[in-house]
Amino acid sequence: MIRLAHFSDIHFNLPSHQVAWRELAHAKRLLGWLGMRASRYRRLAGARTIAAALQADIAQQQLAGVVFTGDMTCLGLPGEFEQARQALEPLRQRQDVVGIPGNHDAYVDEAVGAFERYFPGWLRSDLPHRGWPSPFVRFFGDVALVGLESSRPNLPHDSSGEVPKQALWQLDSLLDHPELRARHVVLALHYGLLRPSGAPDHRLHGLRNADALMQLLPGRVALVIHGHMHRRFMLPLGNGSWVGCAGSVSDTKRSQAYHLLEFEDGVLRLEARRYNSTLQAFEAWPDAPHAGSFPLLER
Ligand SMILES: [Fe+2]
Ligand SMILES: [Fe+2]
């Protein structure tokens, strides 16, 4: 049995007095910062407190590994990354964590590559990297976890992503590797492939080349896990594959939860653990929507 934890969208952010004006000398960052001030990110609870609760809870679980699917920060600022690095030091030190950046981490050109510098161990690959930084793969028993970057800087009011064409080709060839064909393949990326309703995401919010990516998956990828949407759900992707979003651990307007994914005897069991802000701790969520058992694609 292999058990993984999946969390996403923790969104570390700085109080206004810690943001230098020169750091806002970019339309995207300035508008993002104003949006945070106006309310949009006020609902993001203290990431530092949640990081402590999350790590305490994760330490209690019998896990083969931990997966983070992006949006470590809000504006991709060095101060936000530094806060994240300090708060997540226990997870940063572990050898069994896989992580990829989200659009808020690659918010502007100068933020590109920061996530990889602050959390280099999270992008380690058990096979030679097909491309840098992704795709890469980590093996957890009979589960192969493929990390795929899909975030890039955007113009203001655009939070879409795209997997670079070259990374799609490299992913295509990686999925044919015998070490992957013999395992349950889980693909981790920031952007979802479908909205919770099953419809494609909007052009200014979703993965621009979701269709091209989805064409590579049938018969090869058992499960896609992602963040970005701040909503928890699990959907069939067709051809026996599944797609699951863990939501955001920090977004107080949604269920602040993370997922436990258990792979055993051809079945995936999904369990959610929810943040209790009174106790400042995560706890079991037995009747969580979308939790349960899902048949896995035959290997
Ligand atoms: Fe997010
Ligand atoms: Fe995002």
PDB file of C-alpha atoms and ligand atoms in Angstrom:
ATOM      1  CA  MET A   1       0.000   0.000   0.000  1.00  0.00           C
ATOM      2  CA  ILE A   2       1.295   3.441  -0.916  1.00  0.00           C
ATOM      3  CA  ARG A   3      -0.080   6.525   0.770  1.00  0.00           C
ATOM      4  CA  LEU A   4       0.606  10.075  -0.397  1.00  0.00           C
ATOM      5  CA  ALA A   5      -0.512  13.438   0.980  1.00  0.00           C
ATOM      6  CA  HIS A   6      -1.526  16.150  -1.504  1.00  0.00           C
ATOM      7  CA  PHE A   7      -1.835  19.816  -0.511  1.00  0.00           C
ATOM      8  CA  SER A   8      -2.003  22.970  -2.574  1.00  0.00           C
ATOM      9  CA  ASP A   9      -2.353  26.747  -2.806  1.00  0.00           C
ATOM     10  CA  ILE A  10      -1.017  27.773   0.598  1.00  0.00           C
ATOM     11  CA  HIS A  11      -0.355  31.343  -0.671  1.00  0.00           C
ATOM     12  CA  PHE A  12       2.146  32.873   1.744  1.00  0.00           C
ATOM     13  CA  ASN A  13       1.774  36.663   1.679  1.00  0.00           C
ATOM     14  CA  LEU A  14       3.309  39.678   3.363  1.00  0.00           C
ATOM     15  CA  PRO A  15       1.633  42.456   5.347  1.00  0.00           C
ATOM     16  CA  SER A  16       1.628  45.738   3.398  1.00  0.00           C
ATOM     17  CA  HIS A  17       4.385  47.354   5.437  1.00  0.00           C
ATOM     18  CA  GLN A  18       6.751  44.569   4.411  1.00  0.00           C
ATOM     19  CA  VAL A  19       6.214  45.110   0.680  1.00  0.00           C
ATOM     20  CA  ALA A  20       8.626  47.668  -0.811  1.00  0.00           C
ATOM     21  CA  TRP A  21       7.168  50.080  -3.347  1.00  0.00           C
ATOM     22  CA  ARG A  22       9.883  49.173  -5.844  1.00  0.00           C
ATOM     23  CA  GLU A  23       8.618  45.577  -5.701  1.00  0.00           C
ATOM     24  CA  LEU A  24       5.261  46.807  -6.968  1.00  0.00           C
ATOM     25  CA  ALA A  25       6.769  48.600  -9.967  1.00  0.00           C
ATOM     26  CA  HIS A  26       5.092  46.105 -12.246  1.00  0.00           C
ATOM     27  CA  ALA A  27       1.457  46.391 -13.347  1.00  0.00           C
ATOM     28  CA  LYS A  28       0.696  42.736 -12.628  1.00  0.00           C
ATOM     29  CA  ARG A  29       2.126  42.892  -9.109  1.00  0.00           C
ATOM     30  CA  LEU A  30       0.591  46.277  -8.334  1.00  0.00           C
ATOM     31  CA  LEU A  31      -2.877  45.127  -9.389  1.00  0.00           C
ATOM     32  CA  GLY A  32      -2.401  41.831  -7.535  1.00  0.00           C
ATOM     33  CA  TRP A  33      -1.375  43.686  -4.399  1.00  0.00           C
ATOM     34  CA  LEU A  34      -4.338  46.092  -4.685  1.00  0.00           C
ATOM     35  CA  GLY A  35      -6.616  43.082  -5.149  1.00  0.00           C
ATOM     36  CA  MET A  36      -5.223  41.534  -1.977  1.00  0.00           C
ATOM     37  CA  ARG A  37      -5.771  44.783  -0.090  1.00  0.00           C
ATOM     38  CA  ALA A  38      -9.298  45.128  -1.437  1.00  0.00           C
ATOM     39  CA  SER A  39     -10.365  41.697  -0.195  1.00  0.00           C
ATOM     40  CA  ARG A  40      -9.535  38.999  -2.638  1.00  0.00           C
ATOM     41  CA  TYR A  41      -6.707  37.539  -0.588  1.00  0.00           C
ATOM     42  CA  ARG A  42      -7.864  38.767   2.801  1.00  0.00           C
ATOM     43  CA  ARG A  43      -9.712  35.489   2.970  1.00  0.00           C
ATOM     44  CA  LEU A  44      -6.388  33.661   2.832  1.00  0.00           C
ATOM     45  CA  ALA A  45      -5.784  32.689   6.421  1.00  0.00           C
ATOM     46  CA  GLY A  46      -2.335  32.929   7.979  1.00  0.00           C
ATOM     47  CA  ALA A  47      -0.227  30.568   5.906  1.00  0.00           C
ATOM     48  CA  ARG A  48       2.382  30.293   8.657  1.00  0.00           C
ATOM     49  CA  THR A  49      -0.127  28.922  11.193  1.00  0.00           C
ATOM     50  CA  ILE A  50      -1.580  26.573   8.608  1.00  0.00           C
ATOM     51  CA  ALA A  51       1.868  25.362   7.566  1.00  0.00           C
ATOM     52  CA  ALA A  52       2.624  24.436  11.180  1.00  0.00           C
ATOM     53  CA  ALA A  53      -0.707  22.607  11.577  1.00  0.00           C
ATOM     54  CA  LEU A  54      -0.286  20.874   8.234  1.00  0.00           C
ATOM     55  CA  GLN A  55       3.203  19.636   9.002  1.00  0.00           C
ATOM     56  CA  ALA A  56       2.146  18.408  12.453  1.00  0.00           C
ATOM     57  CA  ASP A  57      -0.747  16.502  10.890  1.00  0.00           C
ATOM     58  CA  ILE A  58       1.324  15.087   8.031  1.00  0.00           C
ATOM     59  CA  ALA A  59       3.893  13.840  10.549  1.00  0.00           C
ATOM     60  CA  GLN A  60       1.145  11.700  12.138  1.00  0.00           C
ATOM     61  CA  GLN A  61       0.276   9.951   8.868  1.00  0.00           C
ATOM     62  CA  GLN A  62       2.006   6.866   7.531  1.00  0.00           C
ATOM     63  CA  LEU A  63       3.116   8.354   4.230  1.00  0.00           C
ATOM     64  CA  ALA A  64       5.339   7.307   1.363  1.00  0.00           C
ATOM     65  CA  GLY A  65       5.444  10.906   0.140  1.00  0.00           C
ATOM     66  CA  VAL A  66       3.943  14.394   0.005  1.00  0.00           C
ATOM     67  CA  VAL A  67       2.916  16.371  -3.092  1.00  0.00           C
ATOM     68  CA  PHE A  68       2.448  20.137  -3.376  1.00  0.00           C
ATOM     69  CA  THR A  69       0.790  21.500  -6.525  1.00  0.00           C
ATOM     70  CA  GLY A  70       1.667  25.169  -6.536  1.00  0.00           C
ATOM     71  CA  ASP A  71       0.803  28.703  -5.436  1.00  0.00           C
ATOM     72  CA  MET A  72       3.233  28.857  -2.549  1.00  0.00           C
ATOM     73  CA  THR A  73       3.029  32.685  -2.647  1.00  0.00           C
ATOM     74  CA  CYS A  74       0.673  35.466  -3.760  1.00  0.00           C
ATOM     75  CA  LEU A  75       2.928  37.823  -5.719  1.00  0.00           C
ATOM     76  CA  GLY A  76       6.055  35.700  -6.199  1.00  0.00           C
ATOM     77  CA  LEU A  77       8.001  38.100  -3.921  1.00  0.00           C
ATOM     78  CA  PRO A  78      11.343  37.062  -2.387  1.00  0.00           C
ATOM     79  CA  GLY A  79       9.942  37.914   1.066  1.00  0.00           C
ATOM     80  CA  GLU A  80       7.000  35.570   0.514  1.00  0.00           C
ATOM     81  CA  PHE A  81       9.306  32.746  -0.600  1.00  0.00           C
ATOM     82  CA  GLU A  82      11.561  33.379   2.387  1.00  0.00           C
ATOM     83  CA  GLN A  83       8.583  33.157   4.753  1.00  0.00           C
ATOM     84  CA  ALA A  84       7.501  29.921   3.023  1.00  0.00           C
ATOM     85  CA  ARG A  85      10.991  28.459   3.232  1.00  0.00           C
ATOM     86  CA  GLN A  86      11.196  29.119   6.954  1.00  0.00           C
ATOM     87  CA  ALA A  87       7.673  27.921   7.732  1.00  0.00           C
ATOM     88  CA  LEU A  88       8.016  24.760   5.653  1.00  0.00           C
ATOM     89  CA  GLU A  89      11.565  23.871   6.656  1.00  0.00           C
ATOM     90  CA  PRO A  90      10.557  20.415   8.004  1.00  0.00           C
ATOM     91  CA  LEU A  91       8.918  19.544   4.664  1.00  0.00           C
ATOM     92  CA  ARG A  92      11.794  21.133   2.762  1.00  0.00           C
ATOM     93  CA  GLN A  93      14.221  18.826   4.546  1.00  0.00           C
ATOM     94  CA  ARG A  94      12.271  15.666   3.770  1.00  0.00           C
ATOM     95  CA  GLN A  95      13.456  13.553   0.863  1.00  0.00           C
ATOM     96  CA  ASP A  96       9.982  12.351  -0.094  1.00  0.00           C
ATOM     97  CA  VAL A  97       8.334  15.636  -1.140  1.00  0.00           C
ATOM     98  CA  VAL A  98       7.445  16.554  -4.713  1.00  0.00           C
ATOM     99  CA  GLY A  99       6.458  20.128  -5.539  1.00  0.00           C
ATOM    100  CA  ILE A 100       5.868  22.370  -8.505  1.00  0.00           C
ATOM    101  CA  PRO A 101       5.190  26.122  -8.718  1.00  0.00           C
ATOM    102  CA  GLY A 102       1.857  27.774  -9.488  1.00  0.00           C
ATOM    103  CA  ASN A 103       1.029  30.918 -11.430  1.00  0.00           C
ATOM    104  CA  HIS A 104       1.391  33.059  -8.286  1.00  0.00           C
ATOM    105  CA  ASP A 105       4.963  31.768  -7.904  1.00  0.00           C
ATOM    106  CA  ALA A 106       5.894  32.643 -11.502  1.00  0.00           C
ATOM    107  CA  TYR A 107       3.871  35.858 -11.192  1.00  0.00           C
ATOM    108  CA  VAL A 108       6.218  38.140 -13.142  1.00  0.00           C
ATOM    109  CA  ASP A 109       9.375  37.492 -15.182  1.00  0.00           C
ATOM    110  CA  GLU A 110      11.729  38.112 -12.265  1.00  0.00           C
ATOM    111  CA  ALA A 111       9.902  35.522 -10.127  1.00  0.00           C
ATOM    112  CA  VAL A 112      10.370  32.725 -12.661  1.00  0.00           C
ATOM    113  CA  GLY A 113      12.738  30.108 -11.217  1.00  0.00           C
ATOM    114  CA  ALA A 114      12.364  31.327  -7.609  1.00  0.00           C
ATOM    115  CA  PHE A 115      10.306  28.317  -6.500  1.00  0.00           C
ATOM    116  CA  GLU A 116      12.946  25.990  -7.939  1.00  0.00           C
ATOM    117  CA  ARG A 117      15.686  27.869  -6.043  1.00  0.00           C
ATOM    118  CA  TYR A 118      13.864  27.839  -2.702  1.00  0.00           C
ATOM    119  CA  PHE A 119      12.623  24.241  -2.907  1.00  0.00           C
ATOM    120  CA  PRO A 120      15.151  22.468  -5.142  1.00  0.00           C
ATOM    121  CA  GLY A 121      14.730  19.048  -3.505  1.00  0.00           C
ATOM    122  CA  TRP A 122      11.059  19.011  -4.422  1.00  0.00           C
ATOM    123  CA  LEU A 123      11.909  18.823  -8.140  1.00  0.00           C
ATOM    124  CA  ARG A 124      14.406  15.979  -7.810  1.00  0.00           C
ATOM    125  CA  SER A 125      13.896  13.206 -10.362  1.00  0.00           C
ATOM    126  CA  ASP A 126      14.482   9.455 -10.022  1.00  0.00           C
ATOM    127  CA  LEU A 127      15.133   9.262 -13.779  1.00  0.00           C
ATOM    128  CA  PRO A 128      17.309  11.814 -15.589  1.00  0.00           C
ATOM    129  CA  HIS A 129      15.275  15.029 -16.060  1.00  0.00           C
ATOM    130  CA  ARG A 130      13.632  15.031 -19.497  1.00  0.00           C
ATOM    131  CA  GLY A 131      13.619  18.788 -19.498  1.00  0.00           C
ATOM    132  CA  TRP A 132      14.364  21.420 -16.908  1.00  0.00           C
ATOM    133  CA  PRO A 133      12.518  21.964 -14.700  1.00  0.00           C
ATOM    134  CA  SER A 134       9.965  19.414 -15.873  1.00  0.00           C
ATOM    135  CA  PRO A 135       8.709  16.820 -16.582  1.00  0.00           C
ATOM    136  CA  PHE A 136      10.361  14.774 -13.856  1.00  0.00           C
ATOM    137  CA  VAL A 137       9.398  11.607 -12.012  1.00  0.00           C
ATOM    138  CA  ARG A 138       9.625  10.232  -8.494  1.00  0.00           C
ATOM    139  CA  PHE A 139       8.913   6.595  -7.643  1.00  0.00           C
ATOM    140  CA  PHE A 140       6.967   5.640  -4.517  1.00  0.00           C
ATOM    141  CA  GLY A 141       6.725   1.846  -4.626  1.00  0.00           C
ATOM    142  CA  ASP A 142       4.341   0.993  -7.460  1.00  0.00           C
ATOM    143  CA  VAL A 143       3.318   4.639  -7.925  1.00  0.00           C
ATOM    144  CA  ALA A 144       5.187   6.928 -10.335  1.00  0.00           C
ATOM    145  CA  LEU A 145       4.604  10.599  -9.566  1.00  0.00           C
ATOM    146  CA  VAL A 146       5.258  12.844 -12.572  1.00  0.00           C
ATOM    147  CA  GLY A 147       5.721  16.569 -11.921  1.00  0.00           C
ATOM    148  CA  LEU A 148       4.833  18.928 -14.755  1.00  0.00           C
ATOM    149  CA  GLU A 149       5.221  22.702 -14.740  1.00  0.00           C
ATOM    150  CA  SER A 150       2.454  24.677 -16.398  1.00  0.00           C
ATOM    151  CA  SER A 151       2.763  28.188 -14.934  1.00  0.00           C
ATOM    152  CA  ARG A 152       4.152  31.306 -16.582  1.00  0.00           C
ATOM    153  CA  PRO A 153       3.946  35.070 -16.062  1.00  0.00           C
ATOM    154  CA  ASN A 154       0.776  36.607 -17.479  1.00  0.00           C
ATOM    155  CA  LEU A 155      -0.665  40.018 -18.204  1.00  0.00           C
ATOM    156  CA  PRO A 156      -2.922  41.533 -15.519  1.00  0.00           C
ATOM    157  CA  HIS A 157      -6.309  39.788 -15.202  1.00  0.00           C
ATOM    158  CA  ASP A 158      -4.959  36.660 -16.888  1.00  0.00           C
ATOM    159  CA  SER A 159      -4.189  33.652 -14.691  1.00  0.00           C
ATOM    160  CA  SER A 160      -4.013  31.035 -17.427  1.00  0.00           C
ATOM    161  CA  GLY A 161      -1.204  28.540 -17.886  1.00  0.00           C
ATOM    162  CA  GLU A 162       0.359  26.466 -20.605  1.00  0.00           C
ATOM    163  CA  VAL A 163       2.587  23.406 -20.695  1.00  0.00           C
ATOM    164  CA  PRO A 164       5.474  24.258 -23.039  1.00  0.00           C
ATOM    165  CA  LYS A 165       5.278  22.218 -26.272  1.00  0.00           C
ATOM    166  CA  GLN A 166       8.664  20.687 -25.647  1.00  0.00           C
ATOM    167  CA  ALA A 167       7.573  19.527 -22.184  1.00  0.00           C
ATOM    168  CA  LEU A 168       4.543  17.836 -23.774  1.00  0.00           C
ATOM    169  CA  TRP A 169       6.838  15.879 -26.122  1.00  0.00           C
ATOM    170  CA  GLN A 170       9.090  14.976 -23.212  1.00  0.00           C
ATOM    171  CA  LEU A 171       6.109  13.889 -21.147  1.00  0.00           C
ATOM    172  CA  ASP A 172       4.893  11.734 -24.044  1.00  0.00           C
ATOM    173  CA  SER A 173       8.207   9.891 -24.156  1.00  0.00           C
ATOM    174  CA  LEU A 174       8.536   9.689 -20.345  1.00  0.00           C
ATOM    175  CA  LEU A 175       5.132   7.989 -20.099  1.00  0.00           C
ATOM    176  CA  ASP A 176       6.453   5.235 -22.389  1.00  0.00           C
ATOM    177  CA  HIS A 177       9.363   4.452 -20.065  1.00  0.00           C
ATOM    178  CA  PRO A 178       9.160   0.848 -18.791  1.00  0.00           C
ATOM    179  CA  GLU A 179       9.574   2.067 -15.183  1.00  0.00           C
ATOM    180  CA  LEU A 180       6.391   4.108 -15.612  1.00  0.00           C
ATOM    181  CA  ARG A 181       4.451   1.529 -17.597  1.00  0.00           C
ATOM    182  CA  ALA A 182       4.885  -0.907 -14.705  1.00  0.00           C
ATOM    183  CA  ARG A 183       3.439   1.542 -12.165  1.00  0.00           C
ATOM    184  CA  HIS A 184       0.311   3.572 -11.391  1.00  0.00           C
ATOM    185  CA  VAL A 185       1.175   6.935 -12.926  1.00  0.00           C
ATOM    186  CA  VAL A 186       0.028  10.081 -11.125  1.00  0.00           C
ATOM    187  CA  LEU A 187       0.517  13.391 -12.928  1.00  0.00           C
ATOM    188  CA  ALA A 188       0.862  16.463 -10.689  1.00  0.00           C
ATOM    189  CA  LEU A 189       0.496  19.947 -12.121  1.00  0.00           C
ATOM    190  CA  HIS A 190      -0.852  23.315 -10.967  1.00  0.00           C
ATOM    191  CA  TYR A 191      -3.642  23.821 -13.488  1.00  0.00           C
ATOM    192  CA  GLY A 192      -6.703  21.620 -13.682  1.00  0.00           C
ATOM    193  CA  LEU A 193      -7.970  20.018 -16.847  1.00  0.00           C
ATOM    194  CA  LEU A 194     -11.672  20.526 -16.154  1.00  0.00           C
ATOM    195  CA  ARG A 195     -13.799  22.682 -13.902  1.00  0.00           C
ATOM    196  CA  PRO A 196     -15.630  20.941 -11.026  1.00  0.00           C
ATOM    197  CA  SER A 197     -18.696  20.789 -13.328  1.00  0.00           C
ATOM    198  CA  GLY A 198     -16.679  18.798 -15.880  1.00  0.00           C
ATOM    199  CA  ALA A 199     -16.656  21.717 -18.354  1.00  0.00           C
ATOM    200  CA  PRO A 200     -13.392  23.156 -19.722  1.00  0.00           C
ATOM    201  CA  ASP A 201     -11.921  26.016 -17.685  1.00  0.00           C
ATOM    202  CA  HIS A 202     -12.123  29.629 -18.894  1.00  0.00           C
ATOM    203  CA  ARG A 203      -9.504  30.962 -21.290  1.00  0.00           C
ATOM    204  CA  LEU A 204      -8.182  33.519 -18.777  1.00  0.00           C
ATOM    205  CA  HIS A 205      -8.014  31.021 -15.917  1.00  0.00           C
ATOM    206  CA  GLY A 206      -7.351  27.539 -17.260  1.00  0.00           C
ATOM    207  CA  LEU A 207      -4.636  25.580 -18.993  1.00  0.00           C
ATOM    208  CA  ARG A 208      -4.550  26.847 -22.583  1.00  0.00           C
ATOM    209  CA  ASN A 209      -3.399  23.517 -24.003  1.00  0.00           C
ATOM    210  CA  ALA A 210      -5.426  21.233 -21.723  1.00  0.00           C
ATOM    211  CA  ASP A 211      -6.754  19.364 -24.797  1.00  0.00           C
ATOM    212  CA  ALA A 212      -3.250  18.565 -26.064  1.00  0.00           C
ATOM    213  CA  LEU A 213      -2.224  17.343 -22.601  1.00  0.00           C
ATOM    214  CA  MET A 214      -5.366  15.224 -22.208  1.00  0.00           C
ATOM    215  CA  GLN A 215      -4.613  13.460 -25.491  1.00  0.00           C
ATOM    216  CA  LEU A 216      -1.432  12.028 -23.935  1.00  0.00           C
ATOM    217  CA  LEU A 217      -3.118  10.532 -20.884  1.00  0.00           C
ATOM    218  CA  PRO A 218      -5.509   7.709 -21.919  1.00  0.00           C
ATOM    219  CA  GLY A 219      -4.271   4.282 -20.883  1.00  0.00           C
ATOM    220  CA  ARG A 220      -1.128   5.780 -19.324  1.00  0.00           C
ATOM    221  CA  VAL A 221      -2.032   8.122 -16.457  1.00  0.00           C
ATOM    222  CA  ALA A 222      -4.258   6.770 -13.682  1.00  0.00           C
ATOM    223  CA  LEU A 223      -4.745  10.045 -11.844  1.00  0.00           C
ATOM    224  CA  VAL A 224      -4.118  13.747 -12.414  1.00  0.00           C
ATOM    225  CA  ILE A 225      -3.825  15.910  -9.285  1.00  0.00           C
ATOM    226  CA  HIS A 226      -3.717  19.683  -9.301  1.00  0.00           C
ATOM    227  CA  GLY A 227      -4.444  22.939  -7.472  1.00  0.00           C
ATOM    228  CA  HIS A 228      -5.307  26.455  -8.758  1.00  0.00           C
ATOM    229  CA  MET A 229      -9.107  26.144  -8.486  1.00  0.00           C
ATOM    230  CA  HIS A 230      -9.293  26.372  -4.656  1.00  0.00           C
ATOM    231  CA  ARG A 231     -12.084  23.791  -4.724  1.00  0.00           C
ATOM    232  CA  ARG A 232     -11.888  20.152  -3.768  1.00  0.00           C
ATOM    233  CA  PHE A 233     -13.277  17.617  -6.205  1.00  0.00           C
ATOM    234  CA  MET A 234     -12.668  14.356  -8.017  1.00  0.00           C
ATOM    235  CA  LEU A 235     -13.916  13.674 -11.547  1.00  0.00           C
ATOM    236  CA  PRO A 236     -13.624  10.849 -14.057  1.00  0.00           C
ATOM    237  CA  LEU A 237     -11.472  11.923 -16.958  1.00  0.00           C
ATOM    238  CA  GLY A 238     -12.699   9.213 -19.327  1.00  0.00           C
ATOM    239  CA  ASN A 239     -10.786   6.080 -20.327  1.00  0.00           C
ATOM    240  CA  GLY A 240     -10.537   4.997 -16.693  1.00  0.00           C
ATOM    241  CA  SER A 241      -8.469   7.972 -15.462  1.00  0.00           C
ATOM    242  CA  TRP A 242      -9.378  10.438 -12.689  1.00  0.00           C
ATOM    243  CA  VAL A 243      -8.642  14.057 -11.976  1.00  0.00           C
ATOM    244  CA  GLY A 244      -8.619  15.431  -8.433  1.00  0.00           C
ATOM    245  CA  CYS A 245      -8.130  18.875  -6.937  1.00  0.00           C
ATOM    246  CA  ALA A 246      -7.208  19.258  -3.258  1.00  0.00           C
ATOM    247  CA  GLY A 247      -8.448  22.859  -3.110  1.00  0.00           C
ATOM    248  CA  SER A 248      -6.490  25.369  -1.028  1.00  0.00           C
ATOM    249  CA  VAL A 249      -5.337  24.829   2.551  1.00  0.00           C
ATOM    250  CA  SER A 250      -5.569  28.596   3.168  1.00  0.00           C
ATOM    251  CA  ASP A 251      -8.709  29.810   1.390  1.00  0.00           C
ATOM    252  CA  THR A 252     -11.244  30.454   4.158  1.00  0.00           C
ATOM    253  CA  LYS A 253     -14.120  30.760   1.657  1.00  0.00           C
ATOM    254  CA  ARG A 254     -13.605  27.126   0.674  1.00  0.00           C
ATOM    255  CA  SER A 255     -12.906  23.919   2.520  1.00  0.00           C
ATOM    256  CA  GLN A 256      -9.369  24.274   3.832  1.00  0.00           C
ATOM    257  CA  ALA A 257      -8.305  20.694   3.382  1.00  0.00           C
ATOM    258  CA  TYR A 258      -5.658  18.371   2.075  1.00  0.00           C
ATOM    259  CA  HIS A 259      -5.955  14.898   0.579  1.00  0.00           C
ATOM    260  CA  LEU A 260      -4.602  11.501   1.528  1.00  0.00           C
ATOM    261  CA  LEU A 261      -4.318   9.225  -1.510  1.00  0.00           C
ATOM    262  CA  GLU A 262      -3.961   5.541  -0.796  1.00  0.00           C
ATOM    263  CA  PHE A 263      -3.077   3.110  -3.599  1.00  0.00           C
ATOM    264  CA  GLU A 264      -3.742  -0.546  -2.906  1.00  0.00           C
ATOM    265  CA  ASP A 265      -4.818  -3.578  -4.969  1.00  0.00           C
ATOM    266  CA  GLY A 266      -5.793  -1.529  -8.026  1.00  0.00           C
ATOM    267  CA  VAL A 267      -7.939   0.893  -6.024  1.00  0.00           C
ATOM    268  CA  LEU A 268      -7.358   4.502  -5.003  1.00  0.00           C
ATOM    269  CA  ARG A 269      -8.846   5.592  -1.696  1.00  0.00           C
ATOM    270  CA  LEU A 270      -9.220   9.330  -1.227  1.00  0.00           C
ATOM    271  CA  GLU A 271      -9.559  10.778   2.252  1.00  0.00           C
ATOM    272  CA  ALA A 272      -9.728  14.491   3.110  1.00  0.00           C
ATOM    273  CA  ARG A 273      -8.461  16.138   6.294  1.00  0.00           C
ATOM    274  CA  ARG A 274      -9.902  19.557   7.097  1.00  0.00           C
ATOM    275  CA  TYR A 275      -8.437  22.534   8.936  1.00  0.00           C
ATOM    276  CA  ASN A 276     -10.160  23.471  12.177  1.00  0.00           C
ATOM    277  CA  SER A 277      -9.355  27.155  12.756  1.00  0.00           C
ATOM    278  CA  THR A 278     -10.439  27.035  16.408  1.00  0.00           C
ATOM    279  CA  LEU A 279      -8.081  24.192  17.189  1.00  0.00           C
ATOM    280  CA  GLN A 280      -5.531  25.401  14.614  1.00  0.00           C
ATOM    281  CA  ALA A 281      -5.195  21.781  13.582  1.00  0.00           C
ATOM    282  CA  PHE A 282      -6.230  19.467  10.779  1.00  0.00           C
ATOM    283  CA  GLU A 283      -8.721  16.743  11.614  1.00  0.00           C
ATOM    284  CA  ALA A 284     -10.525  13.826   9.978  1.00  0.00           C
ATOM    285  CA  TRP A 285     -13.396  14.719   7.636  1.00  0.00           C
ATOM    286  CA  PRO A 286     -15.295  11.432   7.358  1.00  0.00           C
ATOM    287  CA  ASP A 287     -18.186  12.701   5.189  1.00  0.00           C
ATOM    288  CA  ALA A 288     -16.082  14.857   2.855  1.00  0.00           C
ATOM    289  CA  PRO A 289     -17.672  15.157  -0.594  1.00  0.00           C
ATOM    290  CA  HIS A 290     -15.737  13.276  -3.304  1.00  0.00           C
ATOM    291  CA  ALA A 291     -13.896  11.100  -0.790  1.00  0.00           C
ATOM    292  CA  GLY A 292     -14.119   7.346  -1.326  1.00  0.00           C
ATOM    293  CA  SER A 293     -12.730   4.551  -3.493  1.00  0.00           C
ATOM    294  CA  PHE A 294     -11.908   4.793  -7.185  1.00  0.00           C
ATOM    295  CA  PRO A 295     -10.806   1.945  -9.455  1.00  0.00           C
ATOM    296  CA  LEU A 296      -7.369   2.487 -10.931  1.00  0.00           C
ATOM    297  CA  LEU A 297      -6.439   1.984 -14.547  1.00  0.00           C
ATOM    298  CA  GLU A 298      -4.922  -1.454 -15.101  1.00  0.00           C
ATOM    299  CA  ARG A 299      -1.175  -1.414 -15.547  1.00  0.00           C
TER     300      ARG A 299
HETATM  301 FE    FE B   1      -4.177  29.601  -5.858  1.00  0.00          FE
HETATM  302 FE    FE B   2      -3.102  29.296  -9.236  1.00  0.00          FE
END
